[in-house]
Amino acid sequence: MSAATSKSAGGFKKELGWFSLLAMSLGTVIGSGWLLLPSVVASNAGPASLISWVIAGVIMLIVCMVYAELGAAWPAAGAVALYPRLSHGSFTGHIAGWAAFVSYVIIPSAEAVAVTRYAAAYVPEFTNASQHLTGLGMLFAIAILAALGLLNYVGVKYLAIFQNWMTSLKYAPILLFVVGGAFLLFKPENFSAFGGFAPYGASGVFLGTSSTVFAYVGFRQALDFGAEAKNPGRDIPIALFGTLILAMITYFLIALVFVGGIDWSHLSQFGVTKGDWHSLSRLPAPLYNILIAGGLGVIGFLIFLDGIVSPNGPNATNIGSVPRVLYTMAENKSMPSIFLQMNERLGTPGWGLFICFLIEVGFLLLSGGGYGALISSINVAFMVAYAMGPVANGGLRIIAPDTKRPYRVPLNSVVSPLAFVLASLLLFWSKWPLTGETLGVLFVGVLIYIGYGLAGRVDLKTIRYGLWLITYLLVMALLSFLGDSHFGGIGVLPFGWDFLVVVVVCLILYYWGVRQSVDFDRDMGSRAESDARVRQDAVLRARDERHR
């Protein structure tokens, strides 16, 4: 097979089957999240963190249904930036890409911090007393980012092999933790003795739910590498649904054993106070600390090794996703054309990888190597990016009805608005002022687009079809500010009523957004139908070449 015939229209090589796509997505979902997030979620919700993981998993599964339809019909590199562009035009596609980029580019830094924090269990010079990275720790994290960037550069085939192994191997220590912890450490009284099952009430459960987002959002990897899928119509939905179902089961079991395995008295050396669930956030390497405190040193050492090795698998995929989103934005002419440059021999975006590496190092330095600060910003930006998909799907069902959809969302008239509302609730639960700060960063994307418009690169007229999105960002920031104090607001909207207001407002915005998609198609003409045919024809040609 020649290099030319194995490539998609954009120059990416079609070398990924369903297992590789599943491994990329699942490996990212079960990345550093399983090593650090159980303590973060439990610190917000207590034992009810079990419910938090389930609620978030179900929400993301509903959102996933929408993206499975979009990904199967329009496979593309950095695809989450493509769908809103097809449904609402250049401006909305740019903001979707900007939101995805803001969240994506922070993830590699957060994963590198997680690896370095676990390594600090044996090299304490890597972290300081507040669990931020020292200068030496920063150098170690930067070396990780550089090595994984080089892996991406040499080709997606090698990236897939690396991720396949990392995903497969990481389930061995997970199984040891779940089985060993359940039989040797489990204390049923932890679920009732310290404030009851839900010591912080319903608000704690929802805060815990928002904390899980960083783990579950990894399902998107099968979408972002869609241009390199051999059979996207079949394999992307399999990878998306398989990822979330397996992840829900995995995280529930890990959270169950983590809460049941807490030995409060032996964790005091890390600043944990008996019965104070909030103090669990101080654990530097939560699962490792739990096992060592319980006397399971052998399993603890294996978890320590996994904490250093396995997160590099998903992080390699994360690093590859960032330039692919910028590639799609550059196709939209709302990012510099340098991000369109591909290494012809390797089929990889070399300059995009290098520039993104510099940005990732910048975020690492700005955050001071703090894990919590990085993932909190990621969650809000991701929810904005994901909220656009259901509106795009609702619009594309109307303006591109004849497009071949290998997977179709059942009861889409219910599922798409529901997915939009649920993604918005996850955003709301992320707490003010973080919601306002991150949404403010997303508004920078509006200014960038206007700048490109004034330079004549993009069409400023498409802003009118994204007015629903501008309104959405402003309204969500306002509702977050006015919301209940449990979520950082000033309490104008009391607990319960704030949720109701979010639901009603978001339903109005959803249907307005779909209406603006129809207006865009009528006034400017969507190319969604032709775009789908071009991409599907490219898949068929590549498949025919492989079978010759």
PDB file of N, CA and C in Angstrom, residues 215-255:
ATOM      1  N   ALA A 215     -12.178  12.878  34.087  1.00  0.00           N
ATOM      2  CA  ALA A 215     -11.965  11.475  33.735  1.00  0.00           C
ATOM      3  C   ALA A 215     -12.765  11.083  32.499  1.00  0.00           C
ATOM      4  N   TYR A 216     -14.059  11.381  32.501  1.00  0.00           N
ATOM      5  CA  TYR A 216     -14.934  10.861  31.458  1.00  0.00           C
ATOM      6  C   TYR A 216     -14.762  11.524  30.094  1.00  0.00           C
ATOM      7  N   VAL A 217     -14.280  12.767  30.053  1.00  0.00           N
ATOM      8  CA  VAL A 217     -14.222  13.464  28.763  1.00  0.00           C
ATOM      9  C   VAL A 217     -13.265  12.811  27.777  1.00  0.00           C
ATOM     10  N   GLY A 218     -12.443  11.889  28.232  1.00  0.00           N
ATOM     11  CA  GLY A 218     -11.487  11.248  27.330  1.00  0.00           C
ATOM     12  C   GLY A 218     -12.119  10.426  26.226  1.00  0.00           C
ATOM     13  N   PHE A 219     -13.439  10.177  26.298  1.00  0.00           N
ATOM     14  CA  PHE A 219     -14.066   9.358  25.260  1.00  0.00           C
ATOM     15  C   PHE A 219     -13.935  10.005  23.882  1.00  0.00           C
ATOM     16  N   ARG A 220     -13.626  11.286  23.838  1.00  0.00           N
ATOM     17  CA  ARG A 220     -13.586  12.037  22.581  1.00  0.00           C
ATOM     18  C   ARG A 220     -12.455  11.595  21.656  1.00  0.00           C
ATOM     19  N   GLN A 221     -11.462  10.849  22.160  1.00  0.00           N
ATOM     20  CA  GLN A 221     -10.282  10.552  21.345  1.00  0.00           C
ATOM     21  C   GLN A 221     -10.639   9.833  20.051  1.00  0.00           C
ATOM     22  N   ALA A 222     -11.627   8.951  20.091  1.00  0.00           N
ATOM     23  CA  ALA A 222     -12.039   8.255  18.875  1.00  0.00           C
ATOM     24  C   ALA A 222     -12.570   9.236  17.839  1.00  0.00           C
ATOM     25  N   LEU A 223     -13.127  10.354  18.297  1.00  0.00           N
ATOM     26  CA  LEU A 223     -13.608  11.396  17.386  1.00  0.00           C
ATOM     27  C   LEU A 223     -12.442  12.170  16.778  1.00  0.00           C
ATOM     28  N   ASP A 224     -11.498  12.561  17.626  1.00  0.00           N
ATOM     29  CA  ASP A 224     -10.398  13.409  17.170  1.00  0.00           C
ATOM     30  C   ASP A 224      -9.465  12.692  16.203  1.00  0.00           C
ATOM     31  N   PHE A 225      -9.413  11.359  16.280  1.00  0.00           N
ATOM     32  CA  PHE A 225      -8.593  10.590  15.355  1.00  0.00           C
ATOM     33  C   PHE A 225      -9.461   9.941  14.275  1.00  0.00           C
ATOM     34  N   GLY A 226     -10.679  10.487  14.070  1.00  0.00           N
ATOM     35  CA  GLY A 226     -11.618   9.915  13.105  1.00  0.00           C
ATOM     36  C   GLY A 226     -11.099   9.919  11.681  1.00  0.00           C
ATOM     37  N   ALA A 227     -10.270  10.902  11.324  1.00  0.00           N
ATOM     38  CA  ALA A 227      -9.717  10.961   9.969  1.00  0.00           C
ATOM     39  C   ALA A 227      -8.774   9.797   9.706  1.00  0.00           C
ATOM     40  N   GLU A 228      -8.291   9.155  10.760  1.00  0.00           N
ATOM     41  CA  GLU A 228      -7.342   8.053  10.620  1.00  0.00           C
ATOM     42  C   GLU A 228      -7.996   6.693  10.859  1.00  0.00           C
ATOM     43  N   ALA A 229      -9.339   6.685  10.986  1.00  0.00           N
ATOM     44  CA  ALA A 229     -10.071   5.432  11.202  1.00  0.00           C
ATOM     45  C   ALA A 229     -10.270   4.700   9.879  1.00  0.00           C
ATOM     46  N   LYS A 230     -10.094   3.391   9.882  1.00  0.00           N
ATOM     47  CA  LYS A 230     -10.271   2.605   8.667  1.00  0.00           C
ATOM     48  C   LYS A 230     -11.752   2.514   8.279  1.00  0.00           C
ATOM     49  N   ASN A 231     -12.611   2.333   9.271  1.00  0.00           N
ATOM     50  CA  ASN A 231     -14.053   2.201   9.022  1.00  0.00           C
ATOM     51  C   ASN A 231     -14.809   3.019  10.067  1.00  0.00           C
ATOM     52  N   PRO A 232     -14.797   4.353   9.946  1.00  0.00           N
ATOM     53  CA  PRO A 232     -15.338   5.213  11.002  1.00  0.00           C
ATOM     54  C   PRO A 232     -16.819   5.002  11.279  1.00  0.00           C
ATOM     55  N   GLY A 233     -17.607   4.690  10.236  1.00  0.00           N
ATOM     56  CA  GLY A 233     -19.042   4.515  10.450  1.00  0.00           C
ATOM     57  C   GLY A 233     -19.370   3.412  11.432  1.00  0.00           C
ATOM     58  N   ARG A 234     -18.551   2.377  11.454  1.00  0.00           N
ATOM     59  CA  ARG A 234     -18.756   1.271  12.389  1.00  0.00           C
ATOM     60  C   ARG A 234     -17.928   1.427  13.657  1.00  0.00           C
ATOM     61  N   ASP A 235     -16.655   1.806  13.491  1.00  0.00           N
ATOM     62  CA  ASP A 235     -15.708   1.720  14.597  1.00  0.00           C
ATOM     63  C   ASP A 235     -15.818   2.862  15.597  1.00  0.00           C
ATOM     64  N   ILE A 236     -16.165   4.073  15.152  1.00  0.00           N
ATOM     65  CA  ILE A 236     -16.249   5.198  16.087  1.00  0.00           C
ATOM     66  C   ILE A 236     -17.350   4.977  17.124  1.00  0.00           C
ATOM     67  N   PRO A 237     -18.594   4.612  16.725  1.00  0.00           N
ATOM     68  CA  PRO A 237     -19.614   4.336  17.757  1.00  0.00           C
ATOM     69  C   PRO A 237     -19.214   3.217  18.713  1.00  0.00           C
ATOM     70  N   ILE A 238     -18.596   2.141  18.181  1.00  0.00           N
ATOM     71  CA  ILE A 238     -18.156   1.038  19.052  1.00  0.00           C
ATOM     72  C   ILE A 238     -17.172   1.553  20.094  1.00  0.00           C
ATOM     73  N   ALA A 239     -16.207   2.358  19.651  1.00  0.00           N
ATOM     74  CA  ALA A 239     -15.185   2.876  20.562  1.00  0.00           C
ATOM     75  C   ALA A 239     -15.791   3.806  21.606  1.00  0.00           C
ATOM     76  N   LEU A 240     -16.716   4.681  21.198  1.00  0.00           N
ATOM     77  CA  LEU A 240     -17.303   5.642  22.128  1.00  0.00           C
ATOM     78  C   LEU A 240     -18.130   4.945  23.209  1.00  0.00           C
ATOM     79  N   PHE A 241     -19.066   4.104  22.791  1.00  0.00           N
ATOM     80  CA  PHE A 241     -19.940   3.441  23.773  1.00  0.00           C
ATOM     81  C   PHE A 241     -19.167   2.445  24.622  1.00  0.00           C
ATOM     82  N   GLY A 242     -18.268   1.698  23.995  1.00  0.00           N
ATOM     83  CA  GLY A 242     -17.467   0.737  24.756  1.00  0.00           C
ATOM     84  C   GLY A 242     -16.642   1.418  25.825  1.00  0.00           C
ATOM     85  N   THR A 243     -16.075   2.574  25.479  1.00  0.00           N
ATOM     86  CA  THR A 243     -15.256   3.329  26.424  1.00  0.00           C
ATOM     87  C   THR A 243     -16.051   3.738  27.652  1.00  0.00           C
ATOM     88  N   LEU A 244     -17.202   4.357  27.442  1.00  0.00           N
ATOM     89  CA  LEU A 244     -17.949   4.890  28.588  1.00  0.00           C
ATOM     90  C   LEU A 244     -18.543   3.796  29.462  1.00  0.00           C
ATOM     91  N   ILE A 245     -19.010   2.722  28.870  1.00  0.00           N
ATOM     92  CA  ILE A 245     -19.574   1.630  29.677  1.00  0.00           C
ATOM     93  C   ILE A 245     -18.489   0.990  30.546  1.00  0.00           C
ATOM     94  N   LEU A 246     -17.338   0.688  29.942  1.00  0.00           N
ATOM     95  CA  LEU A 246     -16.239   0.102  30.713  1.00  0.00           C
ATOM     96  C   LEU A 246     -15.725   1.080  31.769  1.00  0.00           C
ATOM     97  N   ALA A 247     -15.683   2.368  31.423  1.00  0.00           N
ATOM     98  CA  ALA A 247     -15.175   3.375  32.365  1.00  0.00           C
ATOM     99  C   ALA A 247     -16.100   3.521  33.570  1.00  0.00           C
ATOM    100  N   MET A 248     -17.409   3.516  33.339  1.00  0.00           N
ATOM    101  CA  MET A 248     -18.363   3.637  34.454  1.00  0.00           C
ATOM    102  C   MET A 248     -18.184   2.501  35.454  1.00  0.00           C
ATOM    103  N   ILE A 249     -18.058   1.284  34.940  1.00  0.00           N
ATOM    104  CA  ILE A 249     -17.876   0.116  35.812  1.00  0.00           C
ATOM    105  C   ILE A 249     -16.557   0.229  36.574  1.00  0.00           C
ATOM    106  N   THR A 250     -15.504   0.597  35.856  1.00  0.00           N
ATOM    107  CA  THR A 250     -14.171   0.686  36.464  1.00  0.00           C
ATOM    108  C   THR A 250     -14.132   1.725  37.568  1.00  0.00           C
ATOM    109  N   TYR A 251     -14.625   2.929  37.291  1.00  0.00           N
ATOM    110  CA  TYR A 251     -14.547   4.012  38.277  1.00  0.00           C
ATOM    111  C   TYR A 251     -15.446   3.757  39.482  1.00  0.00           C
ATOM    112  N   PHE A 252     -16.589   3.125  39.257  1.00  0.00           N
ATOM    113  CA  PHE A 252     -17.459   2.805  40.395  1.00  0.00           C
ATOM    114  C   PHE A 252     -16.745   1.847  41.348  1.00  0.00           C
ATOM    115  N   LEU A 253     -16.102   0.817  40.810  1.00  0.00           N
ATOM    116  CA  LEU A 253     -15.414  -0.155  41.662  1.00  0.00           C
ATOM    117  C   LEU A 253     -14.220   0.477  42.374  1.00  0.00           C
ATOM    118  N   ILE A 254     -13.475   1.327  41.671  1.00  0.00           N
ATOM    119  CA  ILE A 254     -12.332   1.998  42.296  1.00  0.00           C
ATOM    120  C   ILE A 254     -12.797   2.901  43.428  1.00  0.00           C
ATOM    121  N   ALA A 255     -13.873   3.672  43.186  1.00  0.00           N
ATOM    122  CA  ALA A 255     -14.400   4.575  44.218  1.00  0.00           C
ATOM    123  C   ALA A 255     -14.927   3.796  45.419  1.00  0.00           C
TER     124      ALA A 255
END
